[in-house]
Amino acid sequence: MEVFLDIQIADELEQYQSLPTDEQLQLWVESALADRCPFDEPELTVRLSAEAEIQELNRDYRGKDYATNVLSFPFEAPPEVPLPLLGDLIICAQVVDREAAEQGKSSEAHWAHMVVHGCLHLLGYDHINDDEAEEMEGLEREILARLGYEDPYQDEAP
């Protein structure tokens, strides 16, 4: 599967040191979509944002006025328009790095988790109820293990 990835980096992050490379983002997206995506050549945007931008989006679209780690905006084309566009992921660099430090994880591992998590949301997975959360977290564990990362939920109580 070839994924067409539009990577955008907010101007505020020009000097930010711990952003993933384009190659890492591509690998993580392709790994998340493999064998799950309805398109042969899907397209999506990954935007690396600063806190103010993601807080505004979180407030405006989810009614939650704080900076979050990742937002997913799935694209739903009308049935008569066969576009392979999955949607947009917005990932906040500062929040991801802060959470990685708080959770004792490497920044890279947490970035990979957030990309995989966001991609699964674009595919329709969710974690609103326990059954959905169990399925989605199981997929995240499987994908991240194949990429060589530890279980992102290993320190959480069952």
Coordinates of N, CA and C in Angstrom, one line a residue:
M1 N 0.8 -1.2 0.0 CA 0.0 0.0 0.0 C 0.9 1.2 0.0
E2 N 0.6 2.2 -0.9 CA 1.3 3.4 -0.9 C 0.4 4.5 -0.3
V3 N 0.8 5.2 0.8 CA 0.1 6.2 1.4 C 0.6 7.6 1.0
F4 N -0.2 8.4 0.5 CA 0.2 9.8 0.2 C -0.1 10.6 1.4
L5 N 1.0 11.1 2.0 CA 1.0 11.8 3.3 C 1.4 13.2 3.1
D6 N 0.5 14.1 3.5 CA 0.8 15.6 3.5 C 1.2 15.9 4.9
I7 N 2.5 16.2 5.1 CA 3.0 16.6 6.4 C 3.1 18.1 6.5
Q8 N 2.5 18.6 7.5 CA 2.5 20.1 7.8 C 3.1 20.3 9.2
I9 N 3.9 21.4 9.3 CA 4.5 21.7 10.6 C 4.2 23.2 10.8
A10 N 3.6 23.4 12.0 CA 3.2 24.8 12.3 C 4.5 25.6 12.4
D11 N 4.3 26.9 12.0 CA 5.5 27.8 12.0 C 6.1 27.9 13.4
E12 N 5.3 27.8 14.5 CA 5.8 27.9 15.8 C 6.8 26.8 16.2
L13 N 6.8 25.8 15.4 CA 7.6 24.6 15.7 C 8.9 24.5 14.9
E14 N 9.2 25.6 14.2 CA 10.4 25.6 13.3 C 11.7 25.2 14.0
Q15 N 11.8 25.7 15.3 CA 13.1 25.4 16.0 C 12.9 24.2 17.0
Y16 N 11.7 23.6 17.0 CA 11.4 22.5 17.9 C 12.3 21.3 17.6
Q17 N 12.9 20.8 18.7 CA 14.0 19.8 18.5 C 13.5 18.3 18.3
S18 N 12.4 18.0 18.9 CA 12.1 16.5 19.0 C 11.0 16.1 18.0
L19 N 10.8 16.7 16.9 CA 9.8 16.3 16.0 C 10.2 15.0 15.2
P20 N 9.3 14.1 15.0 CA 9.7 13.0 14.2 C 10.0 13.3 12.7
T21 N 10.8 12.5 12.1 CA 11.1 12.7 10.7 C 9.9 12.4 9.8
D22 N 10.0 12.9 8.6 CA 9.0 12.5 7.6 C 8.9 11.0 7.4
E23 N 10.1 10.4 7.4 CA 10.2 8.9 7.2 C 9.5 8.2 8.4
Q24 N 9.7 8.6 9.6 CA 9.1 8.0 10.7 C 7.6 8.1 10.6
L25 N 7.1 9.3 10.3 CA 5.7 9.5 10.2 C 5.1 8.6 9.1
Q26 N 5.7 8.5 8.0 CA 5.3 7.7 6.9 C 5.2 6.2 7.4
L27 N 6.2 5.7 8.0 CA 6.2 4.3 8.5 C 5.1 4.1 9.5
W28 N 4.9 5.0 10.5 CA 3.9 4.8 11.5 C 2.5 4.8 10.9
V29 N 2.3 5.7 9.9 CA 1.0 5.8 9.2 C 0.7 4.5 8.4
E30 N 1.7 4.1 7.6 CA 1.6 2.9 6.8 C 1.3 1.7 7.7
S31 N 2.0 1.6 8.8 CA 1.8 0.5 9.7 C 0.4 0.4 10.3
A32 N -0.1 1.6 10.7 CA -1.5 1.7 11.2 C -2.5 1.3 10.2
L33 N -2.3 1.7 9.0 CA -3.3 1.5 7.9 C -3.2 0.1 7.3
A34 N -2.1 -0.6 7.4 CA -1.9 -1.8 6.7 C -3.0 -2.8 7.0
D35 N -3.6 -3.4 6.0 CA -4.6 -4.4 6.1 C -5.9 -3.9 6.7
R36 N -6.1 -2.6 6.9 CA -7.3 -2.1 7.6 C -7.9 -1.0 6.7
C37 N -7.2 -0.4 5.8 CA -7.7 0.7 5.1 C -8.5 0.3 3.9
P38 N -9.6 0.9 3.6 CA -10.4 0.6 2.5 C -9.9 1.0 1.1
F39 N -8.8 1.8 1.1 CA -8.3 2.4 -0.1 C -6.9 1.7 -0.4
D40 N -6.6 1.6 -1.7 CA -5.3 1.1 -2.1 C -4.2 2.1 -1.9
E41 N -4.6 3.4 -2.2 CA -3.6 4.5 -2.1 C -4.2 5.6 -1.3
P42 N -4.4 5.4 0.0 CA -5.0 6.5 0.8 C -4.2 7.7 0.9
E43 N -4.9 8.8 1.2 CA -4.3 10.1 1.4 C -4.7 10.7 2.7
L44 N -3.8 11.3 3.4 CA -4.1 12.0 4.7 C -3.1 13.0 5.0
T45 N -3.5 13.9 5.8 CA -2.6 15.0 6.3 C -2.3 14.8 7.7
V46 N -1.0 14.9 8.1 CA -0.6 15.0 9.5 C 0.0 16.3 9.7
R47 N -0.6 17.1 10.6 CA -0.2 18.4 11.0 C 0.4 18.4 12.4
L48 N 1.6 18.8 12.5 CA 2.3 18.9 13.8 C 2.0 20.4 14.3
S49 N 1.3 20.5 15.4 CA 0.9 21.8 15.8 C 1.5 22.2 17.1
A50 N 1.3 23.5 17.4 CA 1.6 24.0 18.8 C 0.4 24.0 19.6
E51 N 0.6 24.2 20.9 CA -0.5 24.1 21.9 C -1.7 25.1 21.6
A52 N -1.5 26.3 21.2 CA -2.6 27.2 21.0 C -3.5 26.8 19.9
E53 N -2.9 26.3 18.8 CA -3.7 25.8 17.7 C -4.5 24.6 18.0
I54 N -4.0 23.6 18.7 CA -4.7 22.4 19.0 C -5.8 22.7 20.1
Q55 N -5.5 23.6 21.0 CA -6.5 24.0 22.0 C -7.7 24.7 21.3
E56 N -7.4 25.5 20.4 CA -8.5 26.2 19.6 C -9.4 25.1 18.9
L57 N -8.7 24.2 18.2 CA -9.5 23.2 17.5 C -10.2 22.3 18.4
N58 N -9.6 21.9 19.5 CA -10.3 21.0 20.5 C -11.5 21.8 21.1
R59 N -11.4 23.1 21.4 CA -12.5 23.9 21.9 C -13.6 24.0 20.8
D60 N -13.2 24.3 19.6 CA -14.2 24.6 18.6 C -14.9 23.3 18.1
Y61 N -14.2 22.2 18.0 CA -14.8 21.0 17.5 C -15.3 19.9 18.5
R62 N -14.7 20.0 19.7 CA -15.0 19.0 20.7 C -15.6 19.6 22.0
G63 N -15.6 20.9 22.0 CA -16.1 21.6 23.2 C -15.2 21.5 24.4
K64 N -14.0 21.2 24.2 CA -13.0 21.0 25.3 C -11.9 22.0 25.2
D65 N -11.9 22.9 26.1 CA -10.9 24.1 26.0 C -9.6 23.8 26.7
Y66 N -8.8 22.9 26.1 CA -7.5 22.6 26.5 C -6.7 22.0 25.4
A67 N -5.4 22.1 25.5 CA -4.5 21.4 24.5 C -4.5 19.9 24.7
T68 N -4.8 19.2 23.6 CA -4.8 17.7 23.7 C -3.6 17.2 22.9
N69 N -3.4 15.9 22.9 CA -2.3 15.3 22.2 C -2.6 15.1 20.7
V70 N -3.7 14.5 20.4 CA -4.0 14.3 19.0 C -5.5 14.5 18.7
L71 N -5.8 15.1 17.6 CA -7.2 15.2 17.1 C -7.2 14.5 15.7
S72 N -8.3 13.8 15.5 CA -8.6 13.2 14.2 C -9.8 13.7 13.5
F73 N -9.7 14.1 12.3 CA -10.8 14.6 11.5 C -11.0 13.7 10.3
P74 N -11.9 12.7 10.4 CA -12.1 11.8 9.3 C -12.8 12.6 8.2
F75 N -12.5 12.2 6.9 CA -13.1 12.8 5.8 C -14.2 11.8 5.3
E76 N -15.4 12.3 5.1 CA -16.5 11.4 4.6 C -17.0 12.0 3.3
A77 N -16.5 11.3 2.2 CA -16.9 11.8 0.9 C -18.3 11.2 0.6
P78 N -19.1 12.0 -0.1 CA -20.4 11.4 -0.6 C -20.2 10.1 -1.3
P79 N -21.1 9.2 -1.3 CA -20.9 7.9 -1.9 C -20.6 8.0 -3.4
E80 N -21.1 9.0 -4.1 CA -20.8 9.1 -5.5 C -19.4 9.8 -5.8
V81 N -18.7 10.1 -4.8 CA -17.4 10.7 -5.0 C -16.3 9.8 -4.4
P82 N -15.7 9.0 -5.2 CA -14.7 8.0 -4.7 C -13.3 8.6 -4.4
L83 N -13.2 9.4 -3.4 CA -11.9 9.9 -3.1 C -11.2 9.1 -2.0
P84 N -9.9 8.8 -2.2 CA -9.2 8.0 -1.2 C -8.7 8.8 0.0
L85 N -9.4 9.9 0.3 CA -8.9 10.8 1.4 C -9.5 10.3 2.7
L86 N -8.6 10.0 3.7 CA -9.0 9.5 5.0 C -9.3 10.7 5.9
G87 N -8.6 11.8 5.8 CA -8.8 12.9 6.7 C -7.5 13.5 7.2
D88 N -7.6 14.2 8.4 CA -6.5 14.9 8.9 C -6.2 14.5 10.4
L89 N -4.9 14.4 10.7 CA -4.5 14.3 12.1 C -3.8 15.5 12.5
I90 N -4.1 16.0 13.6 CA -3.4 17.2 14.2 C -2.8 16.7 15.5
I91 N -1.5 16.8 15.6 CA -0.7 16.3 16.8 C 0.1 17.4 17.4
C92 N -0.1 17.6 18.7 CA 0.6 18.7 19.4 C 1.9 18.3 19.9
A93 N 3.0 18.9 19.4 CA 4.3 18.5 19.8 C 4.6 18.6 21.3
Q94 N 4.2 19.8 21.9 CA 4.5 20.0 23.3 C 3.7 19.0 24.2
V95 N 2.5 18.7 23.9 CA 1.7 17.8 24.7 C 2.3 16.4 24.6
V96 N 2.6 16.0 23.4 CA 3.2 14.6 23.2 C 4.5 14.5 24.0
D97 N 5.3 15.5 23.9 CA 6.6 15.4 24.6 C 6.4 15.4 26.1
R98 N 5.5 16.3 26.6 CA 5.2 16.4 28.0 C 4.6 15.1 28.6
E99 N 3.7 14.5 27.8 CA 3.1 13.2 28.2 C 4.2 12.1 28.3
A100 N 5.0 12.1 27.3 CA 6.1 11.0 27.2 C 7.0 11.1 28.5
A101 N 7.3 12.4 28.9 CA 8.2 12.5 30.1 C 7.4 12.1 31.3
E102 N 6.1 12.5 31.4 CA 5.3 12.2 32.6 C 5.1 10.7 32.7
Q103 N 5.0 10.0 31.6 CA 4.8 8.5 31.5 C 6.1 7.7 31.5
G104 N 7.2 8.4 31.5 CA 8.5 7.6 31.5 C 8.7 6.9 30.2
K105 N 8.2 7.4 29.1 CA 8.4 6.8 27.8 C 9.3 7.7 26.9
S106 N 9.9 7.1 25.9 CA 10.7 7.9 25.0 C 9.7 8.7 24.1
S107 N 10.2 9.9 23.8 CA 9.4 10.8 22.9 C 9.0 10.0 21.6
E108 N 10.0 9.3 21.0 CA 9.7 8.6 19.8 C 8.6 7.6 19.9
A109 N 8.6 6.8 21.0 CA 7.6 5.8 21.2 C 6.2 6.4 21.4
H110 N 6.2 7.6 22.1 CA 4.9 8.2 22.3 C 4.4 8.9 21.0
W111 N 5.3 9.4 20.2 CA 4.9 10.0 18.9 C 4.3 8.9 18.1
A112 N 5.0 7.7 18.0 CA 4.5 6.6 17.2 C 3.1 6.2 17.7
H113 N 2.9 6.1 19.0 CA 1.6 5.8 19.6 C 0.5 6.8 19.1
M114 N 0.8 8.0 19.2 CA -0.2 9.0 18.9 C -0.6 9.0 17.4
V115 N 0.4 8.7 16.5 CA 0.1 8.6 15.1 C -0.7 7.4 14.8
V116 N -0.4 6.2 15.4 CA -1.2 5.0 15.2 C -2.6 5.2 15.8
H117 N -2.7 5.8 17.0 CA -4.0 6.1 17.6 C -4.8 6.9 16.7
G118 N -4.3 8.0 16.2 CA -5.0 8.9 15.3 C -5.5 8.3 14.0
C119 N -4.6 7.5 13.4 CA -4.9 6.8 12.2 C -6.1 5.8 12.4
L120 N -6.1 5.1 13.5 CA -7.2 4.2 13.8 C -8.5 4.9 14.0
H121 N -8.4 6.1 14.6 CA -9.7 6.9 14.6 C -10.1 7.3 13.2
L122 N -9.2 7.6 12.3 CA -9.6 7.9 10.9 C -10.2 6.8 10.3
L123 N -9.9 5.5 10.7 CA -10.5 4.3 10.1 C -11.8 3.9 10.8
G124 N -12.2 4.7 11.8 CA -13.5 4.5 12.4 C -13.4 3.8 13.8
Y125 N -12.2 3.5 14.3 CA -12.1 2.9 15.6 C -12.3 4.0 16.7
D126 N -12.8 3.6 17.8 CA -13.0 4.5 18.9 C -12.8 3.8 20.2
H127 N -12.9 4.6 21.3 CA -12.7 4.1 22.6 C -13.7 4.7 23.6
I128 N -14.9 4.9 23.1 CA -15.9 5.5 23.9 C -16.4 4.5 25.0
N129 N -16.7 3.3 24.6 CA -17.1 2.3 25.6 C -16.0 1.3 25.8
D130 N -16.2 0.4 26.8 CA -15.1 -0.5 27.1 C -14.8 -1.5 26.0
D131 N -15.8 -2.0 25.3 CA -15.5 -3.0 24.2 C -14.7 -2.3 23.1
E132 N -15.1 -1.1 22.7 CA -14.4 -0.4 21.7 C -13.0 -0.1 22.1
A133 N -12.8 0.3 23.4 CA -11.5 0.7 23.9 C -10.6 -0.6 23.9
E134 N -11.1 -1.7 24.3 CA -10.4 -2.9 24.3 C -9.9 -3.3 22.9
E135 N -10.8 -3.2 21.9 CA -10.4 -3.5 20.5 C -9.4 -2.6 20.0
M136 N -9.6 -1.3 20.2 CA -8.6 -0.3 19.7 C -7.3 -0.4 20.4
E137 N -7.3 -0.5 21.7 CA -6.0 -0.6 22.4 C -5.3 -1.9 22.0
G138 N -6.0 -3.0 21.7 CA -5.4 -4.2 21.3 C -4.7 -4.0 19.9
L139 N -5.3 -3.3 19.0 CA -4.7 -3.0 17.7 C -3.5 -2.1 17.9
E140 N -3.6 -1.1 18.8 CA -2.4 -0.2 19.0 C -1.2 -1.1 19.5
R141 N -1.5 -1.9 20.5 CA -0.4 -2.8 21.0 C 0.2 -3.6 19.9
E142 N -0.6 -4.2 19.1 CA -0.1 -5.1 18.0 C 0.7 -4.3 17.0
I143 N 0.2 -3.2 16.6 CA 1.0 -2.4 15.6 C 2.3 -1.9 16.2
L144 N 2.2 -1.3 17.4 CA 3.4 -0.8 18.0 C 4.5 -1.9 18.3
A145 N 4.0 -3.1 18.7 CA 4.9 -4.2 18.9 C 5.7 -4.5 17.6
R146 N 4.9 -4.6 16.5 CA 5.5 -4.9 15.2 C 6.6 -3.8 14.8
L147 N 6.4 -2.6 15.3 CA 7.3 -1.5 15.0 C 8.5 -1.5 16.0
G148 N 8.4 -2.4 17.1 CA 9.5 -2.5 18.0 C 9.3 -1.6 19.3
Y149 N 8.1 -1.1 19.5 CA 7.8 -0.3 20.7 C 7.1 -1.1 21.8
E150 N 7.3 -0.7 23.0 CA 6.7 -1.4 24.1 C 5.2 -1.1 24.2
D151 N 4.5 -1.9 24.9 CA 3.0 -1.7 25.1 C 2.8 -0.3 25.7
P152 N 2.0 0.5 25.0 CA 1.8 1.9 25.6 C 0.9 1.9 26.8
Y153 N 0.2 0.8 27.1 CA -0.7 0.7 28.2 C -0.2 -0.2 29.3
Q154 N 1.0 -0.6 29.3 CA 1.6 -1.6 30.2 C 1.5 -1.1 31.7
D155 N 1.6 0.2 31.9 CA 1.6 0.7 33.3 C 0.2 1.1 33.8
E156 N -0.9 0.8 32.9 CA -2.2 1.2 33.4 C -2.8 0.0 34.1
A157 N -3.7 0.2 35.0 CA -4.4 -0.8 35.7 C -5.4 -1.5 34.8
P158 N -5.6 -2.8 34.9 CA -6.6 -3.5 34.0 C -8.0 -3.0 34.2

